[in-house]
Short mmCIF file of C-alpha atoms in Angstrom, two decimals:
data_model
loop_
_atom_site.label_atom_id
_atom_site.label_comp_id
_atom_site.label_asym_id
_atom_site.label_seq_id
_atom_site.Cartn_x
_atom_site.Cartn_y
_atom_site.Cartn_z
CA MET A 1 -86.11 2.31 66.32
CA GLN A 2 -88.94 4.82 66.80
CA THR A 3 -86.62 7.75 66.05
CA LEU A 4 -85.39 6.10 62.87
CA ASN A 5 -88.95 5.40 61.71
CA HIS A 6 -89.86 9.07 62.29
CA LEU A 7 -86.82 10.06 60.27
CA LYS A 8 -87.84 7.86 57.36
CA ARG A 9 -91.42 9.11 57.40
CA ALA A 10 -90.41 12.76 57.60
CA LEU A 11 -87.83 12.73 54.87
CA GLY A 12 -89.40 10.13 52.64
CA LEU A 13 -87.57 7.36 50.89
CA GLY A 14 -87.27 9.49 47.78
CA ILE A 15 -85.31 12.20 49.57
CA LEU A 16 -83.12 9.64 51.31
CA ALA A 17 -82.43 8.08 47.94
CA LEU A 18 -81.46 11.53 46.65
CA PHE A 19 -79.01 11.89 49.52
CA CYS A 20 -77.40 8.58 48.68
CA ALA A 21 -77.55 8.96 44.91
CA ALA A 22 -74.58 11.29 45.04
CA THR A 23 -72.37 8.35 45.95
CA ALA A 24 -73.38 6.52 42.79
CA ARG A 25 -72.18 9.23 40.40
CA ALA A 26 -69.21 8.73 38.15
CA ALA A 27 -66.73 10.33 40.53
CA PRO A 28 -63.60 9.19 42.32
CA PRO A 29 -64.53 6.91 45.23
CA LEU A 30 -64.49 8.40 48.69
CA GLN A 31 -61.32 7.78 50.69
CA ILE A 32 -62.44 6.69 54.17
CA GLY A 33 -60.07 6.45 57.12
CA PHE A 34 -60.77 4.40 60.24
CA MET A 35 -59.09 2.46 63.02
CA PRO A 36 -59.91 -1.19 63.89
CA ILE A 37 -61.35 -0.24 67.28
CA ILE A 38 -64.82 -0.52 68.74
CA ALA A 39 -65.28 3.28 68.69
CA ASP A 40 -65.64 3.17 64.90
CA SER A 41 -68.49 0.63 64.94
CA GLN A 42 -70.84 2.76 62.84
CA ALA A 43 -68.37 2.70 59.94
CA PHE A 44 -68.25 -1.10 60.04
CA VAL A 45 -72.04 -1.47 60.17
CA ILE A 46 -72.51 0.89 57.22
CA ALA A 47 -69.69 -0.56 55.11
CA ASP A 48 -71.05 -4.06 55.62
CA GLY A 49 -74.39 -3.04 54.14
CA LEU A 50 -76.49 -3.42 57.30
CA THR A 51 -78.04 0.05 57.04
CA ALA A 52 -80.90 0.91 54.71
CA HIS A 53 -78.64 3.36 52.92
CA ASN A 54 -74.95 2.77 52.28
CA PRO A 55 -72.97 5.83 51.16
CA LEU A 56 -69.75 3.85 51.78
CA LYS A 57 -70.53 1.41 48.98
CA GLY A 58 -67.68 1.61 46.51
CA ALA A 59 -65.58 3.76 48.86
CA ARG A 60 -61.98 2.93 49.64
CA MET A 61 -61.74 1.94 53.31
CA ILE A 62 -58.24 2.61 54.70
CA SER A 63 -57.24 1.19 58.09
CA PHE A 64 -54.80 3.03 60.37
CA GLN A 65 -53.11 1.76 63.53
CA ASN A 66 -53.03 5.03 65.46
CA GLY A 67 -54.23 8.62 65.49
CA PRO A 68 -51.02 10.28 64.23
CA GLU A 69 -51.24 8.19 61.05
CA ILE A 70 -54.76 9.50 60.44
CA VAL A 71 -53.62 13.04 61.23
CA GLN A 72 -50.92 12.82 58.57
CA ALA A 73 -53.41 11.42 56.06
CA LEU A 74 -55.80 14.30 56.77
CA LEU A 75 -53.06 16.92 56.55
CA SER A 76 -51.83 15.49 53.24
CA GLY A 77 -55.33 15.51 51.75
CA GLN A 78 -55.42 11.71 51.38
CA LEU A 79 -58.77 11.27 53.12
CA ASP A 80 -62.22 12.67 52.37
CA VAL A 81 -63.83 11.21 55.48
CA ALA A 82 -62.51 9.76 58.73
CA TYR A 83 -64.13 7.93 61.61
CA VAL A 84 -61.73 9.21 64.22
CA GLY A 85 -61.34 10.26 67.83
CA ALA A 86 -61.56 13.83 69.04
CA GLY A 87 -57.86 13.96 69.92
CA PRO A 88 -56.44 13.31 66.44
CA ALA A 89 -59.18 15.45 64.88
CA MET A 90 -58.12 18.44 66.99
CA VAL A 91 -54.47 17.93 66.09
CA ALA A 92 -55.37 17.77 62.39
CA ARG A 93 -57.55 20.88 62.56
CA ALA A 94 -54.92 22.82 64.50
CA GLY A 95 -52.39 21.76 61.87
CA GLY A 96 -54.44 23.27 59.06
CA ALA A 97 -56.68 20.39 57.88
CA ASP A 98 -60.07 21.66 56.66
CA VAL A 99 -62.13 19.10 58.59
CA ARG A 100 -65.29 19.11 60.70
CA PHE A 101 -67.26 16.59 62.73
CA VAL A 102 -70.80 16.24 61.38
CA ALA A 103 -71.91 13.37 63.65
CA GLY A 104 -70.77 11.52 66.74
CA ASN A 105 -69.96 7.85 67.17
CA GLU A 106 -69.93 7.04 70.86
CA TYR A 107 -68.76 8.03 74.31
CA GLY A 108 -67.87 6.33 77.58
CA PRO A 109 -65.27 6.29 80.35
CA ALA A 110 -61.72 5.20 79.64
CA ARG A 111 -60.63 2.09 81.55
CA VAL A 112 -57.35 1.57 83.37
CA LEU A 113 -56.12 -2.02 83.04
CA ALA A 114 -53.45 -3.53 85.30
CA LEU A 115 -51.85 -6.88 84.58
CA GLY A 116 -51.43 -9.57 87.20
CA ASN A 117 -48.16 -8.24 88.56
CA LEU A 118 -49.58 -4.73 89.10
CA ALA A 119 -53.27 -5.35 89.85
CA PRO A 120 -52.83 -6.69 93.42
CA PHE A 121 -51.28 -3.40 94.53
CA PHE A 122 -54.60 -1.62 93.90
CA LYS A 123 -56.39 -3.69 96.54
CA ASP A 124 -57.19 -1.51 99.55
CA ALA A 125 -55.05 1.32 98.17
CA THR A 126 -55.56 4.48 96.18
CA PRO A 127 -54.13 4.46 92.64
CA ALA A 128 -51.31 6.76 93.74
CA GLU A 129 -50.50 4.44 96.65
CA ALA A 130 -50.68 1.37 94.40
CA ILE A 131 -48.19 2.87 91.95
CA ALA A 132 -45.83 3.88 94.75
CA HIS A 133 -46.01 0.45 96.42
CA PHE A 134 -45.34 -1.32 93.11
CA THR A 135 -42.34 0.92 92.44
CA GLN A 136 -40.92 0.21 95.88
CA ALA A 137 -41.51 -3.56 95.64
CA GLN A 138 -40.28 -4.00 92.05
CA GLY A 139 -37.48 -1.45 92.07
CA ARG A 140 -38.89 0.24 88.97
CA LYS A 141 -41.86 2.31 87.86
CA PRO A 142 -44.89 0.58 86.29
CA ARG A 143 -44.77 0.57 82.49
CA ILE A 144 -48.14 1.75 81.17
CA THR A 145 -48.84 1.65 77.45
CA THR A 146 -51.27 3.79 75.52
CA PHE A 147 -51.76 5.37 72.10
CA PRO A 148 -49.42 8.16 70.87
CA ILE A 149 -49.45 11.71 72.27
CA GLY A 150 -52.37 13.67 70.83
CA SER A 151 -54.74 10.72 71.03
CA GLY A 152 -57.69 10.46 73.41
CA PRO A 153 -56.28 7.46 75.34
CA ALA A 154 -52.93 9.20 75.88
CA ALA A 155 -54.72 12.29 77.18
CA ALA A 156 -56.91 10.14 79.44
CA LEU A 157 -53.87 8.41 80.96
CA ARG A 158 -52.06 11.69 81.60
CA GLN A 159 -55.21 13.25 83.03
CA TRP A 160 -55.62 10.23 85.32
CA LEU A 161 -52.05 10.52 86.56
CA ARG A 162 -51.96 14.30 86.97
CA ASP A 163 -55.48 15.31 87.97
CA GLN A 164 -57.62 12.34 88.97
CA THR A 165 -55.18 10.39 91.14
CA GLY A 166 -52.45 12.92 91.91
CA ALA A 167 -49.84 10.24 91.28
CA GLY A 168 -47.96 12.53 88.91
CA LEU A 169 -46.86 12.13 85.31
CA ASP A 170 -43.42 10.92 86.34
CA SER A 171 -44.77 8.14 88.59
CA VAL A 172 -44.95 5.68 85.69
CA GLN A 173 -43.11 4.98 82.47
CA ILE A 174 -45.52 5.69 79.62
CA VAL A 175 -45.03 3.64 76.45
CA TYR A 176 -46.72 5.24 73.43
CA GLN A 177 -47.56 2.91 70.52
CA GLY A 178 -50.21 1.78 68.04
CA GLU A 179 -53.17 -0.53 68.64
CA ASN A 180 -51.52 -3.80 67.56
CA GLN A 181 -48.37 -3.00 69.54
CA VAL A 182 -50.42 -2.18 72.64
CA VAL A 183 -52.09 -5.59 72.59
CA GLN A 184 -48.87 -7.47 71.90
CA SER A 185 -46.91 -5.72 74.63
CA LEU A 186 -49.67 -6.52 77.13
CA LEU A 187 -49.90 -10.17 76.12
CA THR A 188 -46.13 -10.65 76.29
CA GLY A 189 -45.78 -8.87 79.63
CA ALA A 190 -43.55 -6.13 78.20
CA VAL A 191 -45.72 -3.60 80.04
CA ASP A 192 -47.72 -3.64 83.26
CA GLY A 193 -50.96 -1.98 82.21
CA THR A 194 -52.74 0.26 79.75
CA VAL A 195 -55.28 2.93 79.04
CA SER A 196 -56.47 2.09 75.53
CA PRO A 197 -59.72 1.72 73.59
CA ASP A 198 -61.54 -1.56 73.19
CA PRO A 199 -61.23 -4.26 72.10
CA ALA A 200 -57.62 -4.24 73.40
CA ILE A 201 -58.54 -4.46 77.07
CA ASP A 202 -61.17 -7.17 76.58
CA ILE A 203 -58.75 -9.22 74.46
CA VAL A 204 -56.15 -9.13 77.23
CA MET A 205 -58.63 -9.89 80.01
CA ALA A 206 -59.93 -12.91 78.10
CA ARG A 207 -56.41 -14.34 77.84
CA GLN A 208 -55.05 -13.22 81.20
CA PRO A 209 -57.67 -13.67 83.96
CA SER A 210 -55.36 -12.03 86.50
CA ALA A 211 -55.57 -8.72 84.61
CA LYS A 212 -58.05 -6.31 86.19
CA VAL A 213 -59.71 -3.01 85.38
CA VAL A 214 -58.61 -0.99 88.41
CA ASP A 215 -60.12 2.43 87.69
CA LEU A 216 -62.31 4.43 85.31
CA ILE A 217 -61.61 7.86 83.81
CA PRO A 218 -64.97 9.60 83.24
CA ASP A 219 -66.11 12.20 80.72
CA GLN A 220 -63.84 11.12 77.87
CA PRO A 221 -64.82 12.23 74.35
CA GLY A 222 -65.28 9.43 71.91
CA ALA A 223 -64.98 9.38 68.14
CA GLY A 224 -67.06 10.83 65.37
CA LEU A 225 -67.70 11.23 61.67
CA LEU A 226 -65.19 13.76 60.33
CA VAL A 227 -65.47 15.18 56.80
CA ARG A 228 -63.59 17.73 54.74
CA GLU A 229 -65.10 21.20 54.46
CA ARG A 230 -64.62 20.87 50.71
CA LEU A 231 -67.00 17.91 50.74
CA ILE A 232 -69.51 19.91 52.78
CA LYS A 233 -69.35 22.76 50.26
CA ASP A 234 -69.15 20.82 47.01
CA ASP A 235 -71.18 17.67 47.81
CA PRO A 236 -73.58 18.36 50.70
CA ASP A 237 -75.82 15.49 49.58
CA VAL A 238 -72.94 13.08 50.16
CA VAL A 239 -72.51 14.46 53.68
CA ARG A 240 -76.25 14.16 54.34
CA ALA A 241 -76.10 10.56 53.16
CA LEU A 242 -73.26 9.86 55.56
CA VAL A 243 -75.18 11.36 58.48
CA VAL A 244 -78.37 9.47 57.57
CA ALA A 245 -76.41 6.23 57.52
CA GLN A 246 -74.75 7.19 60.82
CA ILE A 247 -78.16 7.54 62.45
CA GLU A 248 -79.29 4.21 61.00
CA ALA A 249 -76.12 2.44 62.13
CA THR A 250 -76.44 3.87 65.63
CA ASP A 251 -80.03 2.65 65.83
CA LEU A 252 -78.86 -0.86 64.93
CA LEU A 253 -75.99 -0.79 67.43
CA ARG A 254 -78.36 0.32 70.20
CA ASN A 255 -81.30 -1.94 69.48
CA GLN A 256 -79.87 -4.98 67.66
CA PRO A 257 -76.29 -5.31 68.95
CA LYS A 258 -75.96 -8.97 68.00
CA LYS A 259 -76.86 -8.21 64.38
CA ALA A 260 -74.52 -5.21 64.31
CA ALA A 261 -71.72 -7.23 65.90
CA VAL A 262 -71.53 -9.45 62.82
CA ALA A 263 -70.26 -6.46 60.86
CA VAL A 264 -68.11 -5.07 63.67
CA GLN A 265 -66.36 -8.42 64.12
CA LYS A 266 -65.05 -8.35 60.55
CA TYR A 267 -62.97 -5.23 61.20
CA LEU A 268 -61.50 -6.05 64.63
CA GLY A 269 -58.46 -8.21 65.20
CA GLY A 270 -58.26 -9.18 61.56
CA GLY A 271 -61.78 -10.62 61.76
CA ARG A 272 -60.65 -13.33 64.18
CA LEU A 273 -61.99 -12.05 67.49
CA PRO A 274 -64.56 -14.27 69.22
CA MET A 275 -68.06 -12.85 69.10
CA ASP A 276 -68.32 -12.72 72.90
CA ILE A 277 -65.35 -10.33 73.07
CA VAL A 278 -66.86 -8.14 70.34
CA LEU A 279 -70.16 -7.92 72.19
CA GLN A 280 -68.41 -7.30 75.49
CA SER A 281 -66.44 -4.41 74.00
CA MET A 282 -69.57 -2.94 72.43
CA SER A 283 -71.35 -3.02 75.79
CA HIS A 284 -68.90 -0.55 77.34
CA LEU A 285 -69.96 2.29 75.04
CA THR A 286 -72.98 4.52 74.59
CA TYR A 287 -73.57 5.04 70.88
CA ASP A 288 -74.75 8.55 70.04
CA PRO A 289 -74.75 10.27 66.61
CA ASP A 290 -75.37 13.74 68.08
CA PRO A 291 -72.22 15.83 67.44
CA ARG A 292 -73.12 18.24 70.24
CA ARG A 293 -72.31 15.70 72.97
CA LEU A 294 -68.97 15.08 71.28
CA GLU A 295 -68.35 18.83 71.07
CA ARG A 296 -68.90 19.34 74.81
CA ASP A 297 -66.48 16.58 75.76
CA THR A 298 -63.97 17.69 73.11
CA ALA A 299 -63.89 21.17 74.65
CA LYS A 300 -62.86 19.62 77.98
CA LEU A 301 -60.22 17.51 76.27
CA TYR A 302 -58.85 20.55 74.46
CA ALA A 303 -58.49 22.47 77.72
CA PHE A 304 -56.46 19.61 79.21
CA GLN A 305 -54.37 19.01 76.08
CA ASN A 306 -53.65 22.70 75.77
CA SER A 307 -52.44 22.78 79.37
CA MET A 308 -50.05 19.96 78.47
CA GLY A 309 -48.61 21.88 75.50
CA VAL A 310 -49.91 19.47 72.86
CA PHE A 311 -50.99 22.22 70.48
CA LYS A 312 -48.50 24.58 68.88
CA LYS A 313 -51.34 26.72 67.54
CA PRO A 314 -54.59 27.67 69.32
CA LEU A 315 -57.81 25.96 68.27
CA THR A 316 -61.42 27.10 68.47
CA VAL A 317 -63.23 23.85 69.24
CA SER A 318 -66.57 24.99 67.83
CA GLU A 319 -64.94 25.41 64.42
CA LEU A 320 -64.22 21.67 64.41
CA PHE A 321 -67.96 20.93 64.37
CA ASP A 322 -70.80 21.37 61.91
CA PRO A 323 -73.99 20.05 63.53
CA GLY A 324 -76.19 21.48 60.78
CA PHE A 325 -76.74 18.23 58.88
CA TYR A 326 -77.62 16.30 62.03
CA ASP A 327 -79.93 19.08 63.26
CA GLU A 328 -81.64 19.25 59.86
CA LEU A 329 -82.33 15.52 59.88
CA LYS A 330 -83.44 15.41 63.50
CA GLY A 331 -85.65 18.45 62.96
CA ALA A 332 -87.33 16.75 60.02
CA ALA A 333 -87.96 13.69 62.19
CA LYS A 334 -89.96 15.62 64.80
#
């Protein structure tokens, strides 16, 4: 809260109002892309009007079920702004989308969930041993679901299999699908485990007590606030307003999570998730609007994804980021 108060005093309410006034002009509403996952919490807090300034008021909020859908929307020019993970953002940028991260959302380790039929094999065994023992006992490889190739969760799972555990990419059957399909396949037992963003894992654990988080995958990049370069050039005040609101939303998520969770709940699971699951999912993340942390972790992700042949064209990670707006605001707050 102290940082936010410094920001307000330094900039002055008049300047902040100028930043946000751009959104009130007679112009087409912003097209905002997001996914109904906990990583996009800032978008939900802002859109619900819980921040002092709301540049998303009047914007068109468009929900997507997976990263490739957002990538296609960015490549087609459908979106002005996206709250999106580093993986899809890199794919979009490498594909020619004129987009840049101007703020971060969050970061935290990816979690590996095993359902009741797989989880016991991890007791007193390394992950590679657990997978091998399951395969021998069941006569088949474990089926592990995650988001589509190019997404952060898919990269985390493949990194876990290849580098962290040494089990090998061919030791499991990977099922790539969208967020709703991930949850449904876990609840119906169509798969044996997952690496996926919250709230999927917490939803499953609440309904299936035998499901266990059996490992963590550290240093995973989270999501961030992605905007078109055209918006940066033509409407910098709009971008400043978005970053100001991002800082305010992050402050609320850090210091008043129960208040923020009221907004977050509306966008997850069709607004039907119990509040305790929402709060539990929020507790796994560290909310941070600084795009530089996201840039460092994105560079690591790019190196891994590139080694896996995900990108057909090379990408300079630094060109995906524009920290200038955040630095300007933080500098004014000192």
